[in-house]
């Protein structure tokens, strides 16, 4: 093993790093782990304008152009590396798990390739690559250690991701994720609650419980009510003001979760419930495990328990064999469900998935035309739903970087408890992480505005931390006796 002078020679400057993240919330959280690992190994974050000694690309494999995006970015990094002696490039995440050594074959200037199951190996692989002066490709076939036992440097002073499970036991025919993330592995409840407590102790006000299929949580220890119990227990942690979760699956979504959401004050009345298609025939070919009637029944029960709930979704347009009648059924469900917003995608083949081999792949122009019709309908619904918020008093957790034009317009931005983005009139002393109350005065399809004076402003420890430029860190949660229940 080579010697890392940045750690043994006090006069040598610490090597710097930058992590670039592509894809889902799970990748964002994994990148916090990568940052924590590198800092624990003696690296420091590179300045905004500086070239880093180590660049880590944490990749996604879900979209059709993911490969092109990776190799395009690697191409841009090649001349940077040529002009920066000692620079290293590492590629991780789902695309690394899929392409493995192919990455180094196509981009031989890459130093390290690691997968979704061995995130903790990155510092050692970087050092080995530097010592041996050759690329290191290491892909594990199963999880080596649960990611939350690794150190993390959090991106936000006020809001934190907490992983409750990794992997997925579903077999959706369009999805490559189970092949790359593996079977579902659940953390014990006590470990999750200890991580939440560690974040709250550092001033965090909001956590999002994270998993590929959060409401299947408990499958490993055979407790069907585990997720509802976890929501209630998390909501009891003193000082934690907001609890969110993503993403659930309609097949496993149960009424005890709806009850836990409605009865636990800290749990936000926001639900992201992926639809994918409104056609029973398409859902069957997608192997989703539910039909239109069940899906709409969930929406009805959520709204009965929480009339103020904001429900969002994912929809795929142009799945193989989708007919015009199938697509019309999707539009019908969208009209009935009245989603606050929707993430809409044009179907794209992913090699290695059953859907990529199906007959009746649709022409691009047909998919595009349907996609435009769907987004036009959803924008109309989103705007109507947002207009219904005008005059409503909202509590906002002030956010950083949510409004690109805030500074020019004298505004700040924050998230309401239902997840809606609100741009509001700035006031002296209000900081990211603080909590304000205001009244909605205008609406657009994708955000709300509040142009009046603030009704209240509460300074928080999270705001103090954001003001000071500090971020929570978690060293990795390792416990003796885990337990569920209110903290002592």
Short mmCIF file of C-alpha atoms in Angstrom, two decimals:
data_model
loop_
_atom_site.label_atom_id
_atom_site.label_comp_id
_atom_site.label_asym_id
_atom_site.label_seq_id
_atom_site.Cartn_x
_atom_site.Cartn_y
_atom_site.Cartn_z
CA UNK A 1 0.00 0.00 0.00
CA UNK A 2 1.35 3.43 -0.90
CA UNK A 3 1.91 6.26 1.53
CA UNK A 4 -0.50 9.19 1.44
CA UNK A 5 1.79 12.17 2.07
CA UNK A 6 -1.19 14.47 2.56
CA UNK A 7 -1.88 12.57 5.78
CA UNK A 8 1.65 11.87 7.03
CA UNK A 9 3.50 15.07 6.11
CA UNK A 10 2.07 18.08 7.98
CA UNK A 11 3.62 20.44 5.42
CA UNK A 12 1.88 18.76 2.46
CA UNK A 13 -1.46 20.30 1.56
CA UNK A 14 -4.45 17.98 1.92
CA UNK A 15 -5.68 16.52 -1.34
CA UNK A 16 -9.00 18.00 -2.42
CA UNK A 17 -12.12 16.29 -3.77
CA UNK A 18 -15.39 17.03 -5.56
CA UNK A 19 -18.35 14.64 -5.84
CA UNK A 20 -20.73 15.06 -8.79
CA UNK A 21 -24.10 13.36 -8.36
CA UNK A 22 -26.51 12.13 -11.04
CA UNK A 23 -29.90 10.48 -10.51
CA UNK A 24 -32.16 9.72 -7.60
CA UNK A 25 -32.30 10.70 -3.93
CA UNK A 26 -30.49 7.47 -3.04
CA UNK A 27 -27.51 8.69 -5.06
CA UNK A 28 -27.64 12.09 -3.39
CA UNK A 29 -27.47 10.36 -0.01
CA UNK A 30 -24.69 8.02 -1.19
CA UNK A 31 -22.73 11.11 -2.23
CA UNK A 32 -22.98 12.42 1.33
CA UNK A 33 -21.40 9.13 2.40
CA UNK A 34 -18.63 9.47 -0.21
CA UNK A 35 -17.86 12.99 1.04
CA UNK A 36 -17.76 11.74 4.62
CA UNK A 37 -15.44 8.86 3.72
CA UNK A 38 -13.04 11.12 1.85
CA UNK A 39 -12.90 13.67 4.65
CA UNK A 40 -12.31 10.90 7.19
CA UNK A 41 -9.40 9.81 4.98
CA UNK A 42 -7.84 13.28 5.07
CA UNK A 43 -9.24 14.92 1.93
CA UNK A 44 -10.87 18.36 1.94
CA UNK A 45 -13.65 19.68 -0.29
CA UNK A 46 -12.37 21.66 -3.29
CA UNK A 47 -13.32 25.31 -3.58
CA UNK A 48 -16.02 26.32 -6.06
CA UNK A 49 -13.54 27.69 -8.60
CA UNK A 50 -10.73 25.20 -7.99
CA UNK A 51 -9.85 21.99 -9.83
CA UNK A 52 -10.07 19.07 -7.42
CA UNK A 53 -7.35 16.46 -6.94
CA UNK A 54 -10.04 13.76 -6.92
CA UNK A 55 -13.28 13.95 -8.91
CA UNK A 56 -15.93 11.32 -8.10
CA UNK A 57 -18.83 10.79 -10.52
CA UNK A 58 -21.73 9.07 -8.73
CA UNK A 59 -23.77 7.78 -11.66
CA UNK A 60 -27.32 6.76 -12.53
CA UNK A 61 -28.32 4.00 -14.99
CA UNK A 62 -32.06 4.65 -15.23
CA UNK A 63 -32.26 7.02 -18.19
CA UNK A 64 -31.45 6.10 -21.78
CA UNK A 65 -28.81 8.81 -22.15
CA UNK A 66 -27.06 7.97 -18.85
CA UNK A 67 -24.17 6.28 -20.68
CA UNK A 68 -23.71 9.19 -23.08
CA UNK A 69 -23.77 11.65 -20.21
CA UNK A 70 -21.11 9.74 -18.27
CA UNK A 71 -18.71 9.34 -21.16
CA UNK A 72 -19.30 12.94 -22.26
CA UNK A 73 -18.38 14.17 -18.80
CA UNK A 74 -15.35 11.89 -18.69
CA UNK A 75 -14.27 13.32 -22.05
CA UNK A 76 -14.45 16.84 -20.63
CA UNK A 77 -12.37 15.77 -17.62
CA UNK A 78 -9.54 14.29 -19.69
CA UNK A 79 -7.82 17.61 -20.60
CA UNK A 80 -8.36 18.83 -17.03
CA UNK A 81 -6.53 15.77 -15.73
CA UNK A 82 -3.76 16.16 -18.33
CA UNK A 83 -3.11 19.65 -16.97
CA UNK A 84 -3.35 18.62 -13.31
CA UNK A 85 -0.58 16.16 -12.34
CA UNK A 86 -1.72 13.65 -9.73
CA UNK A 87 -5.44 14.19 -10.35
CA UNK A 88 -7.62 11.09 -10.01
CA UNK A 89 -11.06 10.30 -11.44
CA UNK A 90 -13.38 7.77 -9.80
CA UNK A 91 -16.69 6.47 -11.14
CA UNK A 92 -19.29 4.90 -8.84
CA UNK A 93 -23.03 4.30 -8.63
CA UNK A 94 -25.44 2.26 -10.71
CA UNK A 95 -23.79 2.76 -14.09
CA UNK A 96 -20.45 1.67 -12.62
CA UNK A 97 -22.15 -1.44 -11.20
CA UNK A 98 -23.52 -2.18 -14.68
CA UNK A 99 -20.58 -1.28 -16.96
CA UNK A 100 -17.69 -2.28 -14.67
CA UNK A 101 -14.40 -2.60 -16.57
CA UNK A 102 -16.01 -1.27 -19.74
CA UNK A 103 -15.64 2.22 -18.23
CA UNK A 104 -11.86 1.96 -18.07
CA UNK A 105 -11.75 0.41 -21.55
CA UNK A 106 -13.69 3.35 -23.03
CA UNK A 107 -12.05 5.99 -20.80
CA UNK A 108 -8.58 4.71 -19.81
CA UNK A 109 -7.83 7.93 -17.91
CA UNK A 110 -10.28 6.81 -15.17
CA UNK A 111 -8.44 5.66 -12.05
CA UNK A 112 -11.12 3.91 -9.97
CA UNK A 113 -14.44 2.18 -10.69
CA UNK A 114 -16.54 1.02 -7.72
CA UNK A 115 -20.13 -0.18 -7.45
CA UNK A 116 -23.24 0.31 -5.37
CA UNK A 117 -22.31 -2.42 -2.88
CA UNK A 118 -18.79 -1.27 -1.90
CA UNK A 119 -19.04 2.51 -1.44
CA UNK A 120 -16.78 2.24 1.61
CA UNK A 121 -13.86 0.99 -0.52
CA UNK A 122 -13.32 4.32 -2.31
CA UNK A 123 -10.44 5.78 -0.22
CA UNK A 124 -8.47 2.51 -0.34
CA UNK A 125 -9.05 2.13 -4.08
CA UNK A 126 -7.81 5.69 -4.72
CA UNK A 127 -4.66 5.04 -2.72
CA UNK A 128 -4.07 1.68 -4.43
CA UNK A 129 -4.50 3.25 -7.87
CA UNK A 130 -2.00 5.98 -7.00
CA UNK A 131 0.51 3.49 -5.57
CA UNK A 132 0.23 0.98 -8.43
CA UNK A 133 -0.16 3.62 -11.14
CA UNK A 134 -2.98 1.63 -12.73
CA UNK A 135 -6.76 1.68 -12.69
CA UNK A 136 -8.58 -0.18 -9.95
CA UNK A 137 -11.97 -1.75 -10.79
CA UNK A 138 -13.73 -3.34 -7.83
CA UNK A 139 -17.39 -4.34 -8.00
CA UNK A 140 -19.01 -6.30 -5.17
CA UNK A 141 -21.96 -8.59 -5.96
CA UNK A 142 -23.71 -7.98 -2.65
CA UNK A 143 -23.73 -5.31 0.04
CA UNK A 144 -20.48 -5.31 2.02
CA UNK A 145 -21.67 -2.99 4.78
CA UNK A 146 -24.90 -1.03 5.18
CA UNK A 147 -24.11 2.49 3.90
CA UNK A 148 -25.33 4.16 7.08
CA UNK A 149 -22.48 2.59 9.07
CA UNK A 150 -20.16 4.83 7.00
CA UNK A 151 -19.36 8.44 7.87
CA UNK A 152 -21.34 11.14 6.07
CA UNK A 153 -20.91 14.85 5.44
CA UNK A 154 -24.43 16.20 5.02
CA UNK A 155 -25.36 18.69 2.29
CA UNK A 156 -27.93 20.57 4.37
CA UNK A 157 -27.91 22.16 7.83
CA UNK A 158 -31.67 21.77 8.24
CA UNK A 159 -32.81 18.67 6.29
CA UNK A 160 -31.35 15.18 6.20
CA UNK A 161 -31.74 11.91 4.30
CA UNK A 162 -31.93 8.76 6.43
CA UNK A 163 -31.76 5.45 4.60
CA UNK A 164 -34.04 2.77 6.04
CA UNK A 165 -33.39 0.11 3.39
CA UNK A 166 -31.38 -0.51 0.25
CA UNK A 167 -32.23 -2.64 -2.76
CA UNK A 168 -35.60 -3.76 -4.05
CA UNK A 169 -37.47 -7.09 -4.29
CA UNK A 170 -39.81 -5.94 -7.07
CA UNK A 171 -39.40 -7.09 -10.67
CA UNK A 172 -40.80 -4.16 -12.68
CA UNK A 173 -40.01 -4.96 -16.30
CA UNK A 174 -38.76 -1.45 -17.14
CA UNK A 175 -36.41 -1.04 -14.17
CA UNK A 176 -32.70 -1.85 -13.96
CA UNK A 177 -32.36 -0.80 -10.29
CA UNK A 178 -32.94 -4.21 -8.59
CA UNK A 179 -30.20 -5.73 -10.74
CA UNK A 180 -27.78 -3.00 -9.67
CA UNK A 181 -28.83 -2.31 -6.07
CA UNK A 182 -29.65 -5.93 -5.17
CA UNK A 183 -32.35 -7.46 -2.98
CA UNK A 184 -33.89 -5.38 -0.22
CA UNK A 185 -31.88 -5.09 2.97
CA UNK A 186 -33.54 -3.43 5.96
CA UNK A 187 -31.87 -1.59 8.81
CA UNK A 188 -33.00 -2.31 12.34
CA UNK A 189 -35.38 0.36 13.71
CA UNK A 190 -33.04 1.34 16.54
CA UNK A 191 -30.22 2.14 14.11
CA UNK A 192 -32.51 4.37 12.04
CA UNK A 193 -33.80 6.23 15.10
CA UNK A 194 -30.25 6.71 16.40
CA UNK A 195 -29.21 8.31 13.11
CA UNK A 196 -32.26 10.60 13.18
CA UNK A 197 -31.43 11.54 16.77
CA UNK A 198 -27.82 12.29 15.81
CA UNK A 199 -29.06 14.68 13.11
CA UNK A 200 -31.60 16.36 15.41
CA UNK A 201 -28.88 16.80 18.05
CA UNK A 202 -27.02 18.90 15.43
CA UNK A 203 -30.04 21.09 14.72
CA UNK A 204 -31.67 19.28 11.78
CA UNK A 205 -35.44 19.98 11.68
CA UNK A 206 -36.55 17.67 8.85
CA UNK A 207 -35.66 14.13 7.81
CA UNK A 208 -36.70 12.10 4.78
CA UNK A 209 -36.79 8.34 5.27
CA UNK A 210 -35.32 6.84 2.13
CA UNK A 211 -35.61 3.51 0.33
CA UNK A 212 -36.26 2.08 -3.12
CA UNK A 213 -39.60 0.89 -1.71
CA UNK A 214 -39.99 2.34 1.77
CA UNK A 215 -43.32 0.80 2.68
CA UNK A 216 -41.96 -2.72 2.12
CA UNK A 217 -39.70 -1.95 5.09
CA UNK A 218 -39.73 -4.84 7.56
CA UNK A 219 -39.81 -7.61 4.95
CA UNK A 220 -36.43 -8.90 6.16
CA UNK A 221 -37.57 -9.30 9.76
CA UNK A 222 -41.14 -10.25 8.80
CA UNK A 223 -42.99 -7.34 10.35
CA UNK A 224 -45.68 -6.01 8.00
CA UNK A 225 -46.43 -3.09 10.30
CA UNK A 226 -42.81 -2.01 10.66
CA UNK A 227 -42.97 1.06 8.42
CA UNK A 228 -46.04 2.54 10.13
CA UNK A 229 -44.40 1.88 13.52
CA UNK A 230 -41.20 3.53 12.30
CA UNK A 231 -43.09 6.64 11.14
CA UNK A 232 -44.72 7.00 14.55
CA UNK A 233 -41.45 6.42 16.43
CA UNK A 234 -39.56 8.90 14.26
CA UNK A 235 -42.27 11.47 14.77
CA UNK A 236 -41.88 11.19 18.55
CA UNK A 237 -38.25 12.37 18.52
CA UNK A 238 -38.16 15.69 20.36
CA UNK A 239 -36.98 18.59 18.22
CA UNK A 240 -37.78 16.91 14.91
CA UNK A 241 -40.44 19.03 13.20
CA UNK A 242 -40.95 17.35 9.84
CA UNK A 243 -40.81 13.73 8.67
CA UNK A 244 -41.12 12.78 4.99
CA UNK A 245 -40.50 9.53 3.11
CA UNK A 246 -39.85 8.38 -0.44
CA UNK A 247 -40.68 6.35 -2.41
CA UNK A 248 -43.53 3.98 -1.57
CA UNK A 249 -45.08 1.38 -3.88
CA UNK A 250 -48.85 1.06 -4.36
CA UNK A 251 -48.74 -2.72 -4.07
CA UNK A 252 -47.52 -2.69 -0.46
CA UNK A 253 -49.15 0.56 0.66
CA UNK A 254 -51.39 -0.16 3.64
CA UNK A 255 -53.96 1.69 5.71
CA UNK A 256 -51.79 1.59 8.84
CA UNK A 257 -49.32 3.88 7.03
CA UNK A 258 -52.14 6.31 6.19
CA UNK A 259 -53.18 6.28 9.86
CA UNK A 260 -49.61 6.90 11.02
CA UNK A 261 -49.33 9.86 8.63
CA UNK A 262 -52.63 11.35 9.78
CA UNK A 263 -52.07 10.79 13.51
CA UNK A 264 -48.39 11.75 13.89
CA UNK A 265 -48.08 15.56 13.91
CA UNK A 266 -44.47 15.62 12.67
CA UNK A 267 -45.23 13.48 9.59
CA UNK A 268 -45.91 15.79 6.64
CA UNK A 269 -49.09 15.42 4.62
CA UNK A 270 -47.16 14.82 1.42
CA UNK A 271 -47.20 11.55 -0.50
CA UNK A 272 -45.25 10.59 -3.61
CA UNK A 273 -47.13 7.59 -5.04
CA UNK A 274 -45.77 6.34 -8.40
CA UNK A 275 -48.56 5.51 -10.88
CA UNK A 276 -46.45 4.68 -13.99
CA UNK A 277 -49.58 3.97 -16.08
CA UNK A 278 -53.35 4.17 -15.71
CA UNK A 279 -53.95 1.16 -17.97
CA UNK A 280 -54.42 -2.21 -16.28
CA UNK A 281 -52.98 -3.94 -19.33
CA UNK A 282 -49.83 -1.80 -19.29
CA UNK A 283 -49.50 -2.20 -15.51
CA UNK A 284 -49.65 -5.98 -15.98
CA UNK A 285 -46.88 -5.88 -18.61
CA UNK A 286 -44.87 -3.59 -16.35
CA UNK A 287 -45.35 -6.22 -13.60
CA UNK A 288 -46.37 -3.53 -11.11
CA UNK A 289 -48.62 -5.75 -8.97
CA UNK A 290 -51.63 -3.40 -8.74
CA UNK A 291 -54.37 -2.11 -11.02
CA UNK A 292 -56.08 1.24 -11.57
CA UNK A 293 -58.86 0.57 -9.07
CA UNK A 294 -56.45 -0.20 -6.23
CA UNK A 295 -54.37 2.87 -7.01
CA UNK A 296 -57.32 5.26 -7.00
CA UNK A 297 -58.59 3.62 -3.80
CA UNK A 298 -55.32 4.54 -2.07
CA UNK A 299 -55.63 8.14 -3.25
CA UNK A 300 -59.23 8.30 -1.96
CA UNK A 301 -58.31 6.90 1.47
CA UNK A 302 -55.34 9.27 1.83
CA UNK A 303 -57.54 12.27 1.02
CA UNK A 304 -60.27 11.07 3.41
CA UNK A 305 -57.72 10.92 6.24
CA UNK A 306 -55.76 14.05 5.20
CA UNK A 307 -57.80 16.40 3.02
CA UNK A 308 -54.83 18.78 2.79
CA UNK A 309 -52.42 16.12 1.47
CA UNK A 310 -50.37 16.99 -1.61
CA UNK A 311 -49.96 13.86 -3.74
CA UNK A 312 -47.32 13.59 -6.45
CA UNK A 313 -46.47 10.76 -8.84
CA UNK A 314 -44.28 9.25 -11.57
CA UNK A 315 -45.70 8.37 -15.01
CA UNK A 316 -44.05 6.60 -17.96
CA UNK A 317 -45.37 7.41 -21.43
CA UNK A 318 -44.92 5.07 -24.40
CA UNK A 319 -44.24 1.75 -22.68
CA UNK A 320 -43.97 -1.04 -25.29
CA UNK A 321 -47.39 -1.95 -26.65
CA UNK A 322 -49.15 1.08 -25.13
CA UNK A 323 -52.18 1.84 -27.31
CA UNK A 324 -54.04 5.12 -27.62
CA UNK A 325 -56.77 3.59 -25.44
CA UNK A 326 -54.16 2.67 -22.80
CA UNK A 327 -52.83 6.22 -22.84
CA UNK A 328 -56.33 7.67 -22.50
CA UNK A 329 -56.77 5.59 -19.35
CA UNK A 330 -53.63 7.22 -17.93
CA UNK A 331 -55.08 10.64 -18.71
CA UNK A 332 -58.34 9.60 -16.99
CA UNK A 333 -56.48 8.59 -13.80
CA UNK A 334 -54.55 11.87 -13.84
CA UNK A 335 -57.85 13.79 -14.08
CA UNK A 336 -59.33 11.81 -11.18
CA UNK A 337 -56.26 11.84 -8.93
CA UNK A 338 -55.53 15.56 -9.42
CA UNK A 339 -51.86 15.29 -8.54
CA UNK A 340 -50.10 18.35 -7.14
CA UNK A 341 -47.31 17.56 -9.61
CA UNK A 342 -45.96 14.65 -11.63
CA UNK A 343 -42.57 13.48 -12.82
CA UNK A 344 -43.29 12.36 -16.37
CA UNK A 345 -40.90 10.29 -18.47
CA UNK A 346 -40.79 9.06 -22.03
CA UNK A 347 -40.10 5.32 -21.95
CA UNK A 348 -36.50 4.47 -22.83
CA UNK A 349 -34.98 1.02 -23.25
CA UNK A 350 -32.58 -0.13 -20.58
CA UNK A 351 -30.43 -3.08 -21.69
CA UNK A 352 -30.90 -6.00 -19.34
CA UNK A 353 -34.56 -5.28 -18.58
CA UNK A 354 -37.43 -7.48 -19.89
CA UNK A 355 -39.19 -4.44 -21.40
CA UNK A 356 -36.23 -3.77 -23.69
CA UNK A 357 -36.93 -7.09 -25.42
CA UNK A 358 -40.70 -6.64 -25.73
CA UNK A 359 -42.43 -6.36 -29.10
CA UNK A 360 -44.27 -3.22 -30.17
CA UNK A 361 -41.68 -0.63 -29.16
CA UNK A 362 -43.36 2.68 -29.99
CA UNK A 363 -42.05 5.21 -32.51
CA UNK A 364 -40.42 8.28 -30.98
CA UNK A 365 -42.90 10.69 -32.57
CA UNK A 366 -45.89 8.83 -31.05
CA UNK A 367 -44.29 8.84 -27.58
CA UNK A 368 -43.41 12.54 -27.88
CA UNK A 369 -46.94 13.53 -28.89
CA UNK A 370 -48.48 11.63 -25.96
CA UNK A 371 -45.90 13.04 -23.58
CA UNK A 372 -46.81 16.61 -24.57
CA UNK A 373 -50.51 15.90 -24.05
CA UNK A 374 -49.86 14.45 -20.62
CA UNK A 375 -47.61 17.30 -19.44
CA UNK A 376 -50.12 19.88 -20.71
CA UNK A 377 -52.91 18.20 -18.73
CA UNK A 378 -50.82 17.87 -15.58
CA UNK A 379 -49.64 21.50 -15.78
CA UNK A 380 -53.28 22.58 -16.02
CA UNK A 381 -54.19 20.50 -12.95
CA UNK A 382 -51.10 21.61 -10.99
CA UNK A 383 -51.94 25.25 -11.67
CA UNK A 384 -55.56 24.80 -10.59
CA UNK A 385 -54.50 22.98 -7.42
CA UNK A 386 -51.98 25.72 -6.65
CA UNK A 387 -54.53 28.48 -7.25
CA UNK A 388 -56.65 26.82 -4.56
CA UNK A 389 -53.80 27.58 -2.12
CA UNK A 390 -54.14 31.37 -2.55
CA UNK A 391 -55.09 32.96 0.77
CA UNK A 392 -53.81 30.00 2.77
CA UNK A 393 -51.47 30.56 5.73
CA UNK A 394 -48.37 28.40 5.31
CA UNK A 395 -45.43 27.46 7.51
CA UNK A 396 -42.21 27.38 5.52
CA UNK A 397 -38.84 25.83 6.27
CA UNK A 398 -36.56 28.35 4.57
CA UNK A 399 -34.39 26.66 1.95
CA UNK A 400 -31.09 27.45 0.25
CA UNK A 401 -30.83 27.56 -3.52
CA UNK A 402 -34.48 26.71 -4.32
CA UNK A 403 -35.21 29.94 -6.21
CA UNK A 404 -32.80 30.87 -9.01
CA UNK A 405 -34.15 34.44 -9.27
CA UNK A 406 -34.71 35.08 -5.56
CA UNK A 407 -31.87 37.55 -5.09
CA UNK A 408 -32.86 39.66 -8.09
CA UNK A 409 -36.48 39.79 -6.93
CA UNK A 410 -35.90 40.37 -3.22
CA UNK A 411 -37.27 36.96 -2.30
CA UNK A 412 -36.35 33.85 -0.39
CA UNK A 413 -37.81 30.37 -0.86
CA UNK A 414 -39.04 27.62 1.40
CA UNK A 415 -41.03 24.43 1.47
CA UNK A 416 -44.48 24.22 3.00
CA UNK A 417 -45.31 21.18 5.10
CA UNK A 418 -47.03 19.61 2.08
CA UNK A 419 -43.83 19.96 0.06
CA UNK A 420 -44.94 22.84 -2.16
CA UNK A 421 -42.26 25.39 -3.08
CA UNK A 422 -43.12 28.95 -1.99
CA UNK A 423 -41.17 32.08 -2.97
CA UNK A 424 -41.73 34.78 -0.33
CA UNK A 425 -40.69 38.37 0.34
CA UNK A 426 -37.28 38.47 2.05
CA UNK A 427 -36.97 40.00 5.50
CA UNK A 428 -33.94 40.99 7.56
CA UNK A 429 -32.42 38.18 9.56
CA UNK A 430 -34.23 35.29 7.83
CA UNK A 431 -31.81 32.48 6.99
CA UNK A 432 -31.96 29.00 5.42
CA UNK A 433 -33.07 26.65 8.20
CA UNK A 434 -35.30 29.20 9.91
CA UNK A 435 -39.09 28.77 10.01
CA UNK A 436 -41.48 31.50 8.82
CA UNK A 437 -45.22 31.86 8.35
CA UNK A 438 -46.81 33.80 5.50
CA UNK A 439 -49.90 33.89 3.28
CA UNK A 440 -49.96 32.64 -0.32
CA UNK A 441 -50.83 35.48 -2.72
CA UNK A 442 -50.10 34.06 -6.20
CA UNK A 443 -49.81 30.68 -7.89
CA UNK A 444 -48.01 29.17 -10.88
CA UNK A 445 -48.06 25.52 -12.01
CA UNK A 446 -44.82 24.63 -10.21
CA UNK A 447 -44.60 27.09 -7.30
CA UNK A 448 -46.47 29.51 -5.07
CA UNK A 449 -45.69 33.12 -4.15
CA UNK A 450 -46.25 35.07 -0.94
CA UNK A 451 -45.65 38.77 -1.47
CA UNK A 452 -46.95 40.10 1.84
CA UNK A 453 -45.12 40.71 5.11
CA UNK A 454 -44.17 37.67 7.16
CA UNK A 455 -46.63 36.72 9.88
CA UNK A 456 -43.87 35.16 12.02
CA UNK A 457 -40.17 34.27 11.95
CA UNK A 458 -38.55 31.72 14.24
CA UNK A 459 -34.76 31.54 14.39
CA UNK A 460 -33.46 27.98 14.71
CA UNK A 461 -30.25 26.09 15.46
CA UNK A 462 -30.36 24.93 11.85
CA UNK A 463 -30.39 28.57 10.75
CA UNK A 464 -27.43 29.28 13.05
CA UNK A 465 -25.53 26.39 11.44
CA UNK A 466 -26.40 27.51 7.92
CA UNK A 467 -25.32 31.04 8.81
CA UNK A 468 -21.99 29.72 10.09
CA UNK A 469 -21.49 27.51 7.04
CA UNK A 470 -21.39 24.31 9.10
CA UNK A 471 -23.11 21.05 8.15
CA UNK A 472 -24.09 18.02 10.22
CA UNK A 473 -21.82 15.01 10.14
CA UNK A 474 -22.65 11.48 11.15
CA UNK A 475 -19.68 9.23 11.92
CA UNK A 476 -21.60 6.05 11.15
CA UNK A 477 -24.25 4.64 13.43
CA UNK A 478 -23.08 1.60 15.39
CA UNK A 479 -25.23 0.65 18.37
CA UNK A 480 -25.36 -1.59 21.37
CA UNK A 481 -29.04 -2.04 22.24
CA UNK A 482 -31.36 -0.63 19.55
CA UNK A 483 -34.88 0.28 20.62
CA UNK A 484 -38.02 1.95 19.34
CA UNK A 485 -39.77 4.55 21.43
CA UNK A 486 -39.62 8.11 22.65
CA UNK A 487 -36.07 9.26 23.43
CA UNK A 488 -35.17 9.48 27.09
#
